[in-house]
Amino acid sequence: MNQSVLFVCLGNICRSPAAEGVFLNLIKQNGLDSQYIVDSAGTGGWHVGKRADSRMRFAASKRGIEIPSISRQISIEDFESFDYILTMDKDNYETVMSLFHEQALKKKPIIKPILSYSSEQSLKEIPDPYYGGEDGFEIVLDLLEDACQCFLQATMNRE
Ligand code: 4NP
């Protein structure tokens, strides 16, 4: 059975598109690409229609990871469409939870910070790299590669 995951950050041009690219790459490498539906979205709408930030795409390409996403804002329908909604930081999590009206839904997603799947339990948030230097993009990818691996391990054998 297909499982679906939506990665969420603020602008949907840096962290959540990178998470989408990292996870797509991982499931492809493991021959599991037909088993997951993968997407990303932002809590804000400022960058809707744009490709991921070129600095993020460049950092990912050096690891052989393509980032295909076009920015979009999270919608109420996403809460019924996805099994998992994984947020990058505390603000994203709180915004997603404020939009989530459980009682109105037929199907409920699991909403969690992505780093709840990390093997490094001390960090709770993926830092926003947008206003920082190149290093920030590498740190984001390091954290996402680990978290996506843990998420895959936790979900790959689920019926
Ligand atoms: P993201 O990064 O949430 O990882 O996509 C950001 C992108 C844009 C802005 C902030 C964060 N911005 O303020 O425009």
PDB file of C-alpha atoms and ligand atoms in Angstrom:
ATOM      1  CA  MET A   1       0.000   0.000   0.000  1.00  0.00           C
ATOM      2  CA  ASN A   2       1.209   3.515  -0.807  1.00  0.00           C
ATOM      3  CA  GLN A   3       2.177   5.812   2.010  1.00  0.00           C
ATOM      4  CA  SER A   4       2.186   9.551   1.581  1.00  0.00           C
ATOM      5  CA  VAL A   5       4.331  12.202   3.194  1.00  0.00           C
ATOM      6  CA  LEU A   6       4.215  15.986   3.020  1.00  0.00           C
ATOM      7  CA  PHE A   7       7.289  17.903   4.198  1.00  0.00           C
ATOM      8  CA  VAL A   8       6.515  21.409   5.478  1.00  0.00           C
ATOM      9  CA  CYS A   9       8.653  24.498   6.149  1.00  0.00           C
ATOM     10  CA  LEU A  10       7.999  28.254   5.984  1.00  0.00           C
ATOM     11  CA  GLY A  11       8.706  29.267   2.393  1.00  0.00           C
ATOM     12  CA  ASN A  12       8.822  25.879   0.615  1.00  0.00           C
ATOM     13  CA  ILE A  13      11.964  26.942  -1.197  1.00  0.00           C
ATOM     14  CA  CYS A  14      14.755  25.625   1.057  1.00  0.00           C
ATOM     15  CA  ARG A  15      14.182  22.998   3.752  1.00  0.00           C
ATOM     16  CA  SER A  16      11.012  21.151   2.749  1.00  0.00           C
ATOM     17  CA  PRO A  17      11.946  20.949  -0.967  1.00  0.00           C
ATOM     18  CA  ALA A  18      15.329  19.598   0.166  1.00  0.00           C
ATOM     19  CA  ALA A  19      13.574  17.034   2.383  1.00  0.00           C
ATOM     20  CA  GLU A  20      11.413  16.032  -0.591  1.00  0.00           C
ATOM     21  CA  GLY A  21      14.509  15.652  -2.820  1.00  0.00           C
ATOM     22  CA  VAL A  22      16.457  13.723  -0.178  1.00  0.00           C
ATOM     23  CA  PHE A  23      13.569  11.338   0.478  1.00  0.00           C
ATOM     24  CA  LEU A  24      12.807  10.824  -3.227  1.00  0.00           C
ATOM     25  CA  ASN A  25      16.473   9.974  -3.778  1.00  0.00           C
ATOM     26  CA  LEU A  26      16.496   7.576  -0.847  1.00  0.00           C
ATOM     27  CA  ILE A  27      13.387   5.642  -1.871  1.00  0.00           C
ATOM     28  CA  LYS A  28      14.708   5.420  -5.432  1.00  0.00           C
ATOM     29  CA  GLN A  29      18.016   3.993  -4.192  1.00  0.00           C
ATOM     30  CA  ASN A  30      16.080   1.433  -2.153  1.00  0.00           C
ATOM     31  CA  GLY A  31      13.694   0.486  -4.972  1.00  0.00           C
ATOM     32  CA  LEU A  32      10.753   1.812  -2.967  1.00  0.00           C
ATOM     33  CA  ASP A  33       9.753   4.749  -5.132  1.00  0.00           C
ATOM     34  CA  SER A  34       6.447   3.181  -6.142  1.00  0.00           C
ATOM     35  CA  GLN A  35       5.485   2.804  -2.470  1.00  0.00           C
ATOM     36  CA  TYR A  36       5.536   6.447  -1.412  1.00  0.00           C
ATOM     37  CA  ILE A  37       3.820   9.635  -2.518  1.00  0.00           C
ATOM     38  CA  VAL A  38       6.103  12.554  -1.644  1.00  0.00           C
ATOM     39  CA  ASP A  39       5.417  16.289  -1.692  1.00  0.00           C
ATOM     40  CA  SER A  40       6.324  19.492   0.145  1.00  0.00           C
ATOM     41  CA  ALA A  41       4.608  22.769   1.019  1.00  0.00           C
ATOM     42  CA  GLY A  42       5.153  26.011   2.923  1.00  0.00           C
ATOM     43  CA  THR A  43       3.092  27.552   5.695  1.00  0.00           C
ATOM     44  CA  GLY A  44       3.635  30.916   3.934  1.00  0.00           C
ATOM     45  CA  GLY A  45       2.734  31.783   0.358  1.00  0.00           C
ATOM     46  CA  TRP A  46       5.399  34.371  -0.602  1.00  0.00           C
ATOM     47  CA  HIS A  47       7.299  32.078  -2.951  1.00  0.00           C
ATOM     48  CA  VAL A  48       4.410  30.176  -4.546  1.00  0.00           C
ATOM     49  CA  GLY A  49       5.272  29.047  -8.087  1.00  0.00           C
ATOM     50  CA  LYS A  50       9.031  29.289  -7.599  1.00  0.00           C
ATOM     51  CA  ARG A  51      11.622  26.541  -7.878  1.00  0.00           C
ATOM     52  CA  ALA A  52      13.681  25.772  -4.795  1.00  0.00           C
ATOM     53  CA  ASP A  53      16.371  28.297  -3.841  1.00  0.00           C
ATOM     54  CA  SER A  54      19.362  27.921  -6.200  1.00  0.00           C
ATOM     55  CA  ARG A  55      21.765  27.631  -3.231  1.00  0.00           C
ATOM     56  CA  MET A  56      19.767  24.665  -1.923  1.00  0.00           C
ATOM     57  CA  ARG A  57      19.602  23.040  -5.357  1.00  0.00           C
ATOM     58  CA  PHE A  58      23.346  23.494  -5.820  1.00  0.00           C
ATOM     59  CA  ALA A  59      24.203  22.003  -2.402  1.00  0.00           C
ATOM     60  CA  ALA A  60      21.873  19.051  -3.093  1.00  0.00           C
ATOM     61  CA  SER A  61      23.242  18.480  -6.607  1.00  0.00           C
ATOM     62  CA  LYS A  62      26.742  18.006  -5.151  1.00  0.00           C
ATOM     63  CA  ARG A  63      25.291  14.986  -3.308  1.00  0.00           C
ATOM     64  CA  GLY A  64      23.552  13.684  -6.436  1.00  0.00           C
ATOM     65  CA  ILE A  65      20.154  14.866  -5.204  1.00  0.00           C
ATOM     66  CA  GLU A  66      17.682  16.589  -7.485  1.00  0.00           C
ATOM     67  CA  ILE A  67      15.058  18.935  -6.047  1.00  0.00           C
ATOM     68  CA  PRO A  68      11.998  18.929  -8.316  1.00  0.00           C
ATOM     69  CA  SER A  69       9.503  20.949  -6.274  1.00  0.00           C
ATOM     70  CA  ILE A  70       7.654  24.135  -7.204  1.00  0.00           C
ATOM     71  CA  SER A  71       6.667  26.127  -4.119  1.00  0.00           C
ATOM     72  CA  ARG A  72       3.099  25.884  -2.901  1.00  0.00           C
ATOM     73  CA  GLN A  73       1.290  26.721   0.314  1.00  0.00           C
ATOM     74  CA  ILE A  74      -0.173  24.036   2.548  1.00  0.00           C
ATOM     75  CA  SER A  75      -3.951  23.658   2.175  1.00  0.00           C
ATOM     76  CA  ILE A  76      -6.679  22.176   4.337  1.00  0.00           C
ATOM     77  CA  GLU A  77      -7.065  19.307   1.818  1.00  0.00           C
ATOM     78  CA  ASP A  78      -3.491  18.225   2.622  1.00  0.00           C
ATOM     79  CA  PHE A  79      -4.643  17.045   6.040  1.00  0.00           C
ATOM     80  CA  GLU A  80      -6.801  14.372   4.396  1.00  0.00           C
ATOM     81  CA  SER A  81      -4.474  13.601   1.508  1.00  0.00           C
ATOM     82  CA  PHE A  82      -1.312  12.744   3.445  1.00  0.00           C
ATOM     83  CA  ASP A  83      -0.536  10.024   5.993  1.00  0.00           C
ATOM     84  CA  TYR A  84       2.395  12.010   7.404  1.00  0.00           C
ATOM     85  CA  ILE A  85       2.995  15.741   7.669  1.00  0.00           C
ATOM     86  CA  LEU A  86       6.574  16.390   8.809  1.00  0.00           C
ATOM     87  CA  THR A  87       7.560  19.905   9.864  1.00  0.00           C
ATOM     88  CA  MET A  88      11.039  21.438   9.891  1.00  0.00           C
ATOM     89  CA  ASP A  89      10.846  23.712  12.942  1.00  0.00           C
ATOM     90  CA  LYS A  90       8.705  24.668  15.924  1.00  0.00           C
ATOM     91  CA  ASP A  91       7.003  27.576  14.132  1.00  0.00           C
ATOM     92  CA  ASN A  92       6.014  25.353  11.193  1.00  0.00           C
ATOM     93  CA  TYR A  93       4.687  22.745  13.608  1.00  0.00           C
ATOM     94  CA  GLU A  94       2.605  25.286  15.499  1.00  0.00           C
ATOM     95  CA  THR A  95       1.216  26.803  12.304  1.00  0.00           C
ATOM     96  CA  VAL A  96       0.298  23.371  10.934  1.00  0.00           C
ATOM     97  CA  MET A  97      -1.374  22.421  14.225  1.00  0.00           C
ATOM     98  CA  SER A  98      -3.353  25.687  14.230  1.00  0.00           C
ATOM     99  CA  LEU A  99      -4.734  24.773  10.776  1.00  0.00           C
ATOM    100  CA  PHE A 100      -5.514  21.184  11.758  1.00  0.00           C
ATOM    101  CA  HIS A 101      -9.169  20.651  12.724  1.00  0.00           C
ATOM    102  CA  GLU A 102      -9.206  16.986  13.513  1.00  0.00           C
ATOM    103  CA  GLN A 103     -12.940  16.598  14.116  1.00  0.00           C
ATOM    104  CA  ALA A 104     -13.778  17.767  10.571  1.00  0.00           C
ATOM    105  CA  LEU A 105     -11.586  15.125   8.893  1.00  0.00           C
ATOM    106  CA  LYS A 106     -12.438  11.632   7.669  1.00  0.00           C
ATOM    107  CA  LYS A 107      -8.784  10.636   7.658  1.00  0.00           C
ATOM    108  CA  LYS A 108      -6.150  12.009  10.052  1.00  0.00           C
ATOM    109  CA  PRO A 109      -2.476  12.467   9.311  1.00  0.00           C
ATOM    110  CA  ILE A 110       0.383  11.883  11.714  1.00  0.00           C
ATOM    111  CA  ILE A 111       1.875  15.341  12.256  1.00  0.00           C
ATOM    112  CA  LYS A 112       5.406  15.403  13.669  1.00  0.00           C
ATOM    113  CA  PRO A 113       8.620  17.425  13.605  1.00  0.00           C
ATOM    114  CA  ILE A 114      10.877  15.673  11.083  1.00  0.00           C
ATOM    115  CA  LEU A 115      13.659  15.493  13.663  1.00  0.00           C
ATOM    116  CA  SER A 116      11.505  13.221  15.792  1.00  0.00           C
ATOM    117  CA  TYR A 117      12.924  10.627  13.339  1.00  0.00           C
ATOM    118  CA  SER A 118      16.543  11.693  13.811  1.00  0.00           C
ATOM    119  CA  SER A 119      19.249   9.421  15.185  1.00  0.00           C
ATOM    120  CA  GLU A 120      20.726  12.538  16.870  1.00  0.00           C
ATOM    121  CA  GLN A 121      18.121  13.214  19.540  1.00  0.00           C
ATOM    122  CA  SER A 122      19.482  16.512  20.889  1.00  0.00           C
ATOM    123  CA  LEU A 123      18.447  18.701  17.926  1.00  0.00           C
ATOM    124  CA  LYS A 124      14.761  19.534  17.631  1.00  0.00           C
ATOM    125  CA  GLU A 125      14.666  21.829  14.595  1.00  0.00           C
ATOM    126  CA  ILE A 126      16.130  22.086  11.095  1.00  0.00           C
ATOM    127  CA  PRO A 127      17.691  25.588  11.126  1.00  0.00           C
ATOM    128  CA  ASP A 128      16.434  28.006   8.491  1.00  0.00           C
ATOM    129  CA  PRO A 129      19.347  28.533   6.026  1.00  0.00           C
ATOM    130  CA  TYR A 130      17.714  31.341   4.007  1.00  0.00           C
ATOM    131  CA  TYR A 131      19.590  34.332   5.463  1.00  0.00           C
ATOM    132  CA  GLY A 132      22.840  32.504   6.231  1.00  0.00           C
ATOM    133  CA  GLY A 133      25.907  31.281   4.348  1.00  0.00           C
ATOM    134  CA  GLU A 134      26.673  28.140   2.351  1.00  0.00           C
ATOM    135  CA  ASP A 135      27.377  26.072   5.461  1.00  0.00           C
ATOM    136  CA  GLY A 136      23.735  26.357   6.485  1.00  0.00           C
ATOM    137  CA  PHE A 137      22.614  24.448   3.397  1.00  0.00           C
ATOM    138  CA  GLU A 138      25.073  21.639   4.083  1.00  0.00           C
ATOM    139  CA  ILE A 139      23.877  21.363   7.694  1.00  0.00           C
ATOM    140  CA  VAL A 140      20.258  21.187   6.500  1.00  0.00           C
ATOM    141  CA  LEU A 141      21.133  18.362   4.083  1.00  0.00           C
ATOM    142  CA  ASP A 142      23.143  16.458   6.722  1.00  0.00           C
ATOM    143  CA  LEU A 143      20.198  16.585   9.110  1.00  0.00           C
ATOM    144  CA  LEU A 144      17.673  15.685   6.417  1.00  0.00           C
ATOM    145  CA  GLU A 145      19.664  12.718   5.104  1.00  0.00           C
ATOM    146  CA  ASP A 146      19.744  11.250   8.589  1.00  0.00           C
ATOM    147  CA  ALA A 147      16.098  12.030   9.404  1.00  0.00           C
ATOM    148  CA  CYS A 148      14.802  10.712   6.060  1.00  0.00           C
ATOM    149  CA  GLN A 149      16.745   7.478   6.569  1.00  0.00           C
ATOM    150  CA  CYS A 150      15.168   7.092  10.024  1.00  0.00           C
ATOM    151  CA  PHE A 151      11.703   7.926   8.650  1.00  0.00           C
ATOM    152  CA  LEU A 152      12.130   5.325   5.896  1.00  0.00           C
ATOM    153  CA  GLN A 153      13.226   2.685   8.410  1.00  0.00           C
ATOM    154  CA  ALA A 154      10.242   3.482  10.615  1.00  0.00           C
ATOM    155  CA  THR A 155       7.658   3.339   7.832  1.00  0.00           C
ATOM    156  CA  MET A 156       8.924   1.035   5.043  1.00  0.00           C
ATOM    157  CA  ASN A 157       7.329  -2.141   6.347  1.00  0.00           C
ATOM    158  CA  ARG A 158       4.001  -0.640   7.322  1.00  0.00           C
ATOM    159  CA  GLU A 159       0.882  -2.048   5.744  1.00  0.00           C
TER     160      GLU A 159
HETATM  161  P1  4NP B   1      12.346  27.659   3.996  1.00  0.00           P
HETATM  162  O1  4NP B   1      13.289  28.957   4.055  1.00  0.00           O
HETATM  163  O2  4NP B   1      11.228  27.890   4.998  1.00  0.00           O
HETATM  164  O3  4NP B   1      13.258  26.577   4.408  1.00  0.00           O
HETATM  165  O4  4NP B   1      11.855  27.562   2.570  1.00  0.00           O
HETATM  166  C1  4NP B   1      12.818  30.270   3.916  1.00  0.00           C
HETATM  167  C2  4NP B   1      12.598  30.765   2.660  1.00  0.00           C
HETATM  168  C3  4NP B   1      12.183  32.073   2.509  1.00  0.00           C
HETATM  169  C4  4NP B   1      11.978  32.863   3.624  1.00  0.00           C
HETATM  170  C5  4NP B   1      12.182  32.357   4.882  1.00  0.00           C
HETATM  171  C6  4NP B   1      12.598  31.044   5.024  1.00  0.00           C
HETATM  172  N1  4NP B   1      11.577  34.220   3.465  1.00  0.00           N
HETATM  173  O5  4NP B   1      11.488  34.919   4.477  1.00  0.00           O
HETATM  174  O6  4NP B   1      11.305  34.650   2.351  1.00  0.00           O
END
